[in-house]
Short mmCIF file of C-alpha atoms and ligand atoms in Angstrom, two decimals:
data_model
loop_
_atom_site.label_atom_id
_atom_site.label_comp_id
_atom_site.label_asym_id
_atom_site.label_seq_id
_atom_site.Cartn_x
_atom_site.Cartn_y
_atom_site.Cartn_z
CA MET A 1 100.05 91.68 102.23
CA ARG A 2 96.88 91.62 104.33
CA SER A 3 94.62 88.57 104.86
CA GLU A 4 91.57 90.36 103.38
CA LEU A 5 93.33 90.33 100.03
CA LEU A 6 94.38 86.69 100.22
CA GLU A 7 90.68 85.75 100.60
CA ILE A 8 89.87 86.82 97.02
CA LEU A 9 93.11 85.92 95.22
CA VAL A 10 93.23 83.06 92.74
CA ASP A 11 95.73 81.87 90.15
CA PRO A 12 95.15 84.20 87.15
CA VAL A 13 95.71 81.34 84.67
CA THR A 14 93.92 78.40 86.27
CA GLY A 15 91.57 80.11 88.70
CA ALA A 16 92.87 77.76 91.43
CA GLU A 17 92.96 78.96 95.07
CA LEU A 18 96.30 80.33 96.26
CA ARG A 19 98.01 79.76 99.56
CA LEU A 20 100.80 81.74 101.16
CA GLU A 21 104.14 80.00 101.42
CA GLU A 22 107.13 81.19 103.34
CA GLU A 23 110.18 81.52 101.13
CA GLN A 24 113.49 80.04 102.11
CA ARG A 25 116.53 82.11 101.26
CA ASP A 26 119.96 80.82 102.35
CA GLY A 27 118.19 78.46 104.69
CA GLU A 28 116.43 81.41 106.41
CA GLU A 29 112.70 81.83 106.34
CA ILE A 30 111.82 85.34 105.20
CA ALA A 31 108.56 87.15 105.80
CA ALA A 32 107.85 88.02 102.15
CA GLY A 33 106.48 84.86 100.70
CA VAL A 34 105.15 83.50 97.45
CA LEU A 35 101.65 82.58 96.47
CA ALA A 36 101.34 79.05 95.16
CA GLY A 37 98.53 77.44 93.27
CA THR A 38 98.55 74.23 91.35
CA GLY A 39 102.17 74.40 90.29
CA ALA A 40 102.50 78.11 89.60
CA ARG A 41 104.21 80.36 92.11
CA TYR A 42 103.87 84.11 92.22
CA PRO A 43 106.32 86.25 94.23
CA ILE A 44 105.34 88.84 96.83
CA VAL A 45 107.85 91.68 96.70
CA ASP A 46 107.56 94.64 99.11
CA SER A 47 104.22 93.22 100.26
CA ILE A 48 102.82 93.33 96.73
CA PRO A 49 101.90 90.06 95.01
CA ARG A 50 103.19 90.11 91.47
CA PHE A 51 101.20 88.37 88.70
CA VAL A 52 102.29 89.98 85.45
CA LEU A 53 102.45 87.37 82.68
CA THR A 54 101.97 89.22 79.43
CA GLU A 55 104.23 88.52 76.49
CA ASP A 56 102.49 91.00 74.17
CA GLU A 57 105.18 93.41 72.95
CA GLY A 58 102.87 96.44 72.65
CA GLN A 59 101.58 95.83 76.19
CA ARG A 60 105.15 95.51 77.49
CA GLN A 61 106.09 98.83 75.88
CA THR A 62 102.94 100.44 77.26
CA GLU A 63 103.76 99.07 80.73
CA SER A 64 107.31 100.41 80.68
CA SER A 65 106.29 103.86 79.49
CA PHE A 66 103.76 104.12 82.31
CA GLY A 67 106.20 102.69 84.81
CA TYR A 68 108.65 105.40 83.79
CA LYS A 69 106.11 108.19 83.95
CA TRP A 70 104.66 107.36 87.33
CA THR A 71 108.05 106.75 88.99
CA LYS A 72 109.10 110.24 87.83
CA ARG A 73 107.71 111.67 91.06
CA ASP A 74 108.64 115.27 90.31
CA SER A 75 106.46 115.31 87.16
CA PHE A 76 103.02 115.18 88.82
CA GLY A 77 101.18 116.09 91.96
CA SER A 78 101.64 119.85 92.39
CA LYS A 79 98.65 121.64 93.96
CA GLY A 80 97.79 123.19 90.57
CA MET A 81 97.81 119.83 88.79
CA ASP A 82 95.84 118.06 91.50
CA GLU A 83 93.18 120.81 91.61
CA ALA A 84 92.80 120.96 87.81
CA LEU A 85 92.78 117.26 86.99
CA HIS A 86 90.99 115.98 90.09
CA ALA A 87 88.09 118.41 89.57
CA TRP A 88 87.76 117.14 85.97
CA PHE A 89 87.88 113.53 87.13
CA ILE A 90 85.19 113.98 89.85
CA ASP A 91 82.92 115.94 87.58
CA ARG A 92 83.04 113.46 84.65
CA TYR A 93 81.76 110.64 86.89
CA GLY A 94 78.84 112.82 87.96
CA PHE A 95 79.93 113.77 91.47
CA GLU A 96 79.67 117.33 92.78
CA THR A 97 82.59 117.13 95.19
CA ALA A 98 85.40 114.87 96.40
CA ASP A 99 83.39 114.26 99.55
CA GLU A 100 80.48 112.96 97.48
CA MET A 101 82.79 110.63 95.56
CA ARG A 102 84.39 109.41 98.83
CA SER A 103 80.96 108.69 100.37
CA PHE A 104 80.02 106.70 97.24
CA PHE A 105 83.12 104.51 97.55
CA ALA A 106 82.86 104.26 101.35
CA ALA A 107 79.37 102.76 100.89
CA ARG A 108 80.86 99.90 98.78
CA ARG A 109 82.23 96.78 100.42
CA ARG A 110 85.05 96.08 98.00
CA ILE A 111 86.37 98.30 95.16
CA LEU A 112 88.77 97.34 92.39
CA ASP A 113 90.84 100.17 90.90
CA ALA A 114 91.91 98.46 87.69
CA GLY A 115 95.02 100.18 86.35
CA CYS A 116 95.36 102.43 89.39
CA GLY A 117 98.80 103.69 88.25
CA ALA A 118 100.38 105.68 91.05
CA GLY A 119 96.93 106.39 92.53
CA PHE A 120 96.83 109.87 90.99
CA SER A 121 93.06 109.96 90.31
CA THR A 122 92.20 107.96 93.44
CA SER A 123 93.99 110.53 95.56
CA ALA A 124 91.24 112.95 94.52
CA TRP A 125 88.89 111.25 97.00
CA ILE A 126 90.69 108.79 99.23
CA SER A 127 91.65 110.00 102.70
CA GLU A 128 92.74 108.78 106.10
CA ASN A 129 89.30 107.86 107.43
CA TRP A 130 87.56 106.96 104.20
CA ASN A 131 86.85 103.39 105.21
CA ALA A 132 85.24 103.77 108.61
CA ASN A 133 82.65 101.18 107.41
CA GLY A 134 85.35 98.60 106.69
CA SER A 135 85.43 99.00 102.91
CA GLU A 136 88.41 97.60 101.03
CA TRP A 137 90.10 99.26 98.02
CA ILE A 138 92.28 97.05 95.84
CA GLY A 139 94.60 98.77 93.35
CA ALA A 140 95.93 96.69 90.49
CA ASP A 141 98.34 97.85 87.84
CA ILE A 142 100.52 96.10 85.29
CA SER A 143 103.52 98.39 85.80
CA ASN A 144 105.79 99.23 88.67
CA ALA A 145 103.64 102.33 89.19
CA ILE A 146 101.97 100.00 91.75
CA ASP A 147 104.95 100.53 94.06
CA VAL A 148 104.40 104.29 93.84
CA ALA A 149 100.69 103.77 94.55
CA ARG A 150 101.63 101.84 97.72
CA GLU A 151 103.98 104.60 98.83
CA ARG A 152 101.28 107.23 98.25
CA LEU A 153 98.09 105.43 99.44
CA GLY A 154 99.37 102.53 101.58
CA GLU A 155 98.92 104.51 104.79
CA PHE A 156 95.14 104.74 104.27
CA GLY A 157 92.99 101.97 105.88
CA GLY A 158 91.67 99.14 103.73
CA THR A 159 94.10 99.65 100.82
CA HIS A 160 95.72 96.71 99.01
CA PHE A 161 98.06 96.54 96.02
CA VAL A 162 98.52 93.95 93.30
CA GLN A 163 100.74 94.00 90.22
CA ALA A 164 98.70 92.31 87.47
CA ASP A 165 97.36 92.57 83.97
CA LEU A 166 93.71 93.49 83.86
CA MET A 167 93.18 90.98 81.03
CA ARG A 168 94.13 88.26 83.54
CA LEU A 169 93.37 89.46 86.99
CA PRO A 170 93.98 87.16 89.95
CA PHE A 171 90.58 87.60 91.61
CA LYS A 172 87.60 85.33 92.31
CA SER A 173 84.58 86.18 90.19
CA ALA A 174 81.96 88.46 91.69
CA SER A 175 84.44 89.86 94.23
CA PHE A 176 83.73 93.53 93.78
CA ASP A 177 80.73 95.75 94.05
CA ALA A 178 82.48 98.59 92.23
CA ILE A 179 85.23 98.57 89.64
CA ILE A 180 86.82 101.73 88.30
CA ALA A 181 89.18 101.80 85.32
CA GLU A 182 90.09 105.47 84.79
CA GLY A 183 91.95 105.94 81.55
CA VAL A 184 93.13 102.34 81.37
CA LEU A 185 91.08 100.05 79.07
CA HIS A 186 92.41 101.70 75.87
CA HIS A 187 96.02 100.97 76.95
CA THR A 188 95.57 97.22 76.54
CA PRO A 189 95.69 95.16 73.28
CA SER A 190 91.92 95.61 72.96
CA THR A 191 89.68 98.15 74.74
CA GLU A 192 86.66 95.91 74.15
CA ARG A 193 88.29 92.76 75.56
CA ALA A 194 89.60 94.73 78.56
CA LEU A 195 86.11 96.04 79.36
CA LYS A 196 84.57 92.59 78.99
CA SER A 197 87.26 90.93 81.13
CA LEU A 198 86.23 93.05 84.12
CA VAL A 199 82.52 92.27 84.06
CA PRO A 200 82.73 88.74 85.62
CA LEU A 201 84.51 90.30 88.61
CA LEU A 202 81.43 92.34 89.50
CA ALA A 203 79.00 91.07 92.06
CA PRO A 204 75.31 91.17 91.01
CA GLY A 205 74.18 94.82 90.97
CA GLY A 206 77.84 95.92 90.93
CA GLU A 207 78.94 99.06 89.10
CA LEU A 208 81.58 99.42 86.42
CA MET A 209 83.05 102.96 86.05
CA PHE A 210 85.44 103.75 83.27
CA TYR A 211 86.87 106.48 81.05
CA VAL A 212 88.05 105.75 77.50
CA TYR A 213 89.39 108.00 74.77
CA ALA A 214 87.11 109.24 72.00
CA ARG A 215 88.08 109.17 68.33
CA LYS A 216 89.22 112.63 67.20
CA ALA A 217 89.20 114.66 63.92
CA PRO A 218 90.93 112.82 61.04
CA VAL A 219 94.16 114.88 60.86
CA ARG A 220 94.55 114.72 64.65
CA GLU A 221 94.11 110.93 64.46
CA PHE A 222 96.83 110.76 61.79
CA THR A 223 99.24 112.86 63.87
CA ASP A 224 98.54 110.79 66.98
CA ASP A 225 99.54 107.61 65.21
CA TYR A 226 102.50 109.24 63.45
CA VAL A 227 104.07 110.61 66.63
CA ARG A 228 103.25 107.45 68.64
CA GLU A 229 105.03 105.27 66.12
CA GLN A 230 108.18 107.39 66.45
CA LEU A 231 108.12 107.27 70.24
CA ALA A 232 107.62 103.50 70.31
CA THR A 233 111.17 103.05 69.05
CA LEU A 234 112.68 105.22 71.76
CA SER A 235 113.53 104.51 75.39
CA PRO A 236 111.19 106.25 77.87
CA THR A 237 113.95 108.78 78.72
CA GLU A 238 114.44 109.68 75.04
CA ALA A 239 110.69 109.83 74.50
CA TRP A 240 110.36 112.23 77.44
CA GLU A 241 113.03 114.47 75.88
CA THR A 242 111.10 114.61 72.59
CA MET A 243 108.06 115.87 74.52
CA ARG A 244 109.88 118.98 75.78
CA PRO A 245 110.00 120.95 72.46
CA LEU A 246 106.45 119.85 71.72
CA THR A 247 105.35 121.21 75.12
CA ARG A 248 107.21 124.50 74.50
CA LEU A 249 105.29 124.88 71.25
CA ALA A 250 102.02 124.21 73.09
CA ARG A 251 102.94 126.90 75.63
CA ALA A 252 103.81 129.39 72.90
CA LEU A 253 100.50 128.85 71.18
CA ALA A 254 98.52 129.08 74.42
CA GLU A 255 100.30 132.28 75.39
CA LEU A 256 99.21 133.92 72.14
CA GLY A 257 95.71 134.12 73.68
CA VAL A 258 94.31 134.57 70.17
CA GLU A 259 90.91 133.36 69.00
CA VAL A 260 89.80 132.55 65.47
CA GLU A 261 86.34 132.30 64.02
CA VAL A 262 85.72 129.23 61.91
CA PRO A 263 82.90 130.57 59.82
CA GLU A 264 81.35 127.22 58.83
CA ASP A 265 81.84 123.52 59.29
CA VAL A 266 84.87 122.07 57.47
CA PRO A 267 83.77 118.47 56.86
CA PRO A 268 87.00 117.14 55.24
CA LEU A 269 88.92 118.06 58.41
CA GLY A 270 86.08 117.22 60.82
CA ILE A 271 86.12 120.81 62.17
CA LYS A 272 82.91 122.43 63.39
CA ALA A 273 82.05 126.08 62.92
CA GLY A 274 82.64 128.27 65.96
CA ARG A 275 85.03 130.52 67.79
CA TYR A 276 88.19 128.82 69.04
CA ASP A 277 91.29 129.72 70.91
CA VAL A 278 94.04 128.97 68.37
CA GLN A 279 95.87 126.52 70.63
CA ARG A 280 92.62 124.59 71.26
CA LEU A 281 91.74 124.55 67.54
CA ILE A 282 95.11 122.98 66.80
CA TYR A 283 94.89 120.69 69.83
CA TRP A 284 91.58 119.11 68.86
CA ASN A 285 92.02 119.00 65.11
CA PHE A 286 95.70 118.77 64.20
CA ALA A 287 98.03 117.68 67.01
CA LYS A 288 97.65 117.21 70.74
CA LEU A 289 99.84 120.00 72.08
CA TYR A 290 98.86 120.16 75.75
CA TRP A 291 99.45 123.21 77.83
CA ASN A 292 97.77 124.19 81.09
CA ALA A 293 99.27 127.22 82.84
CA ASN A 294 98.20 125.85 86.23
CA LEU A 295 100.65 122.97 85.86
CA ALA A 296 104.45 123.15 86.10
CA PHE A 297 106.39 122.74 82.84
CA GLU A 298 107.42 119.13 83.63
CA GLU A 299 103.79 118.29 84.50
CA ASN A 300 102.74 119.50 81.07
CA VAL A 301 105.46 117.32 79.58
CA HIS A 302 104.05 114.47 81.66
CA VAL A 303 100.58 114.95 80.11
CA ASN A 304 101.97 115.03 76.56
CA PHE A 305 104.15 111.94 77.28
CA ASP A 306 101.07 110.15 78.70
CA TRP A 307 99.37 110.69 75.36
CA TYR A 308 102.13 109.88 72.91
CA ALA A 309 104.47 107.38 74.59
CA PRO A 310 102.30 104.25 75.16
CA THR A 311 102.05 102.05 72.05
CA TYR A 312 98.50 101.14 72.97
CA ALA A 313 96.19 104.13 73.23
CA TRP A 314 93.05 103.23 71.23
CA ARG A 315 90.32 105.74 70.50
CA GLN A 316 86.69 104.65 70.19
CA THR A 317 83.26 105.96 69.16
CA GLU A 318 80.28 106.37 71.44
CA GLU A 319 78.44 103.66 69.47
CA GLU A 320 81.20 101.13 70.14
CA VAL A 321 81.28 101.85 73.88
CA ARG A 322 77.47 101.61 74.16
CA ALA A 323 77.43 98.38 72.17
CA TRP A 324 80.13 96.70 74.36
CA CYS A 325 78.06 97.58 77.47
CA ALA A 326 74.92 96.18 75.87
CA ASP A 327 76.75 92.93 74.92
CA GLU A 328 77.57 92.41 78.61
CA GLY A 329 74.05 93.21 79.82
CA LEU A 330 75.29 96.34 81.55
CA GLU A 331 72.74 99.10 82.10
CA ILE A 332 74.33 102.50 81.51
CA THR A 333 73.38 104.91 84.31
CA HIS A 334 75.75 107.79 83.42
CA PHE A 335 77.39 108.65 80.11
CA ASP A 336 79.53 111.80 79.94
CA THR A 337 80.65 112.77 76.41
CA GLN A 338 83.54 115.15 75.86
CA GLU A 339 85.89 115.74 72.95
CA ALA A 340 88.60 113.91 74.91
CA GLY A 341 86.61 110.82 75.82
CA PHE A 342 83.65 109.04 77.39
CA THR A 343 83.12 108.53 81.09
CA VAL A 344 80.66 105.75 81.79
CA ARG A 345 78.94 104.27 84.82
CA ALA A 346 77.04 101.05 84.23
CA VAL A 347 75.52 98.42 86.47
CA THR A 348 75.10 94.65 86.21
CA PRO A 349 71.63 93.19 86.77
CA GLY A 350 70.94 92.84 90.52
C1 SAM B 401 96.75 106.90 82.24
S1 SAM B 401 97.29 105.81 83.48
C2 SAM B 401 95.91 105.98 84.63
C3 SAM B 401 96.24 105.59 86.04
C4 SAM B 401 95.11 105.81 87.05
N1 SAM B 401 93.93 105.07 86.69
C5 SAM B 401 94.83 107.24 87.21
O1 SAM B 401 93.84 107.72 86.69
O2 SAM B 401 95.56 107.93 87.92
C6 SAM B 401 96.98 104.19 82.83
C7 SAM B 401 97.46 103.06 83.70
O3 SAM B 401 96.98 101.83 83.15
C8 SAM B 401 97.94 100.85 83.40
N2 SAM B 401 97.75 99.72 82.50
C9 SAM B 401 97.89 99.69 81.14
N3 SAM B 401 97.62 98.45 80.66
C10 SAM B 401 97.26 97.71 81.73
C11 SAM B 401 96.83 96.35 81.90
N4 SAM B 401 96.74 95.53 80.87
N5 SAM B 401 96.56 95.90 83.12
C12 SAM B 401 96.67 96.72 84.19
N6 SAM B 401 97.04 98.00 84.11
C13 SAM B 401 97.32 98.54 82.90
C14 SAM B 401 99.29 101.60 83.21
O4 SAM B 401 100.37 100.91 83.78
C15 SAM B 401 98.97 102.95 83.82
O5 SAM B 401 99.37 103.00 85.17
#
């Protein structure tokens, strides 16, 4: 763990300053230590301070399904997957290119990547020399995906890793001039509380960037909950298995390559008139059956698992998201609306 990180760490419960203690094991002092505050002690394992305290069962299940997914290293990160999903990520936040996104972050002093996972999205822009100006990037995640993030991004300058719950982060207030939470806030017990818990960590004039799921058509919402409830009772390995036939169905539908004309709006099902590829019509209105031919089969399974396996995966309306930002005095500077979700950039008063 590097000293730049220690400067901003506090006890996530009491807010007290933390100091580094050497740990004694069998009378031997070992390099990995613990962080101690007023009474509480937090271990540092593999150079990562560990602060996870949650006892919420749904959050625990969500954590373990993400830990499973991100440690399954052969299920993400092919060239096809990186190109497809990174381009979507960069574009939603309003950047033209990865270079433009990198320059944006390189101009910030300290960035928090809240719920960084294995660093999949961050790897769209981070690179060896990204922090020539001395910027620091701190990745925090509740799950053991943080170990994978360290393996993947730890070689880049100015990167730090913390295992923690974003509802109770171990950082001094006003520590960051940018916070990004890409696809994370809706995986907590409350999207609203998660968003609001990040705001005090922003320095005046700091920017909050986040992506949250949008509420879908009514039958699709029903199916989402129905499948998610079944998966919540399974181990991650079993849940992954159940996603394979679902993914094969998605592929079969996509390979049809057939379009259908919906002649007029169908209000009871929330379907709008228009011409649709049959797989996309089903995807948006009846059941998320993801298939992208640029991704390997297991990567497609990964995307379907990502959707159905975590117990917490709330969907929200645009009005809700805008109201939460207004409550916190955040000025929205960018609001990207897609069927899948909302990508927002908002700043605190300077
Ligand atoms: C869909 S993944 C996104 C990961 C990363 N932001 C990306 O785009 O590659 C969601 C991540 O949120 C993390 N997460 C869920 N609840 C969290 C919480 N309360 N605190 C911190 N991380 C959380 C999960 O462990 C998971 O790695």
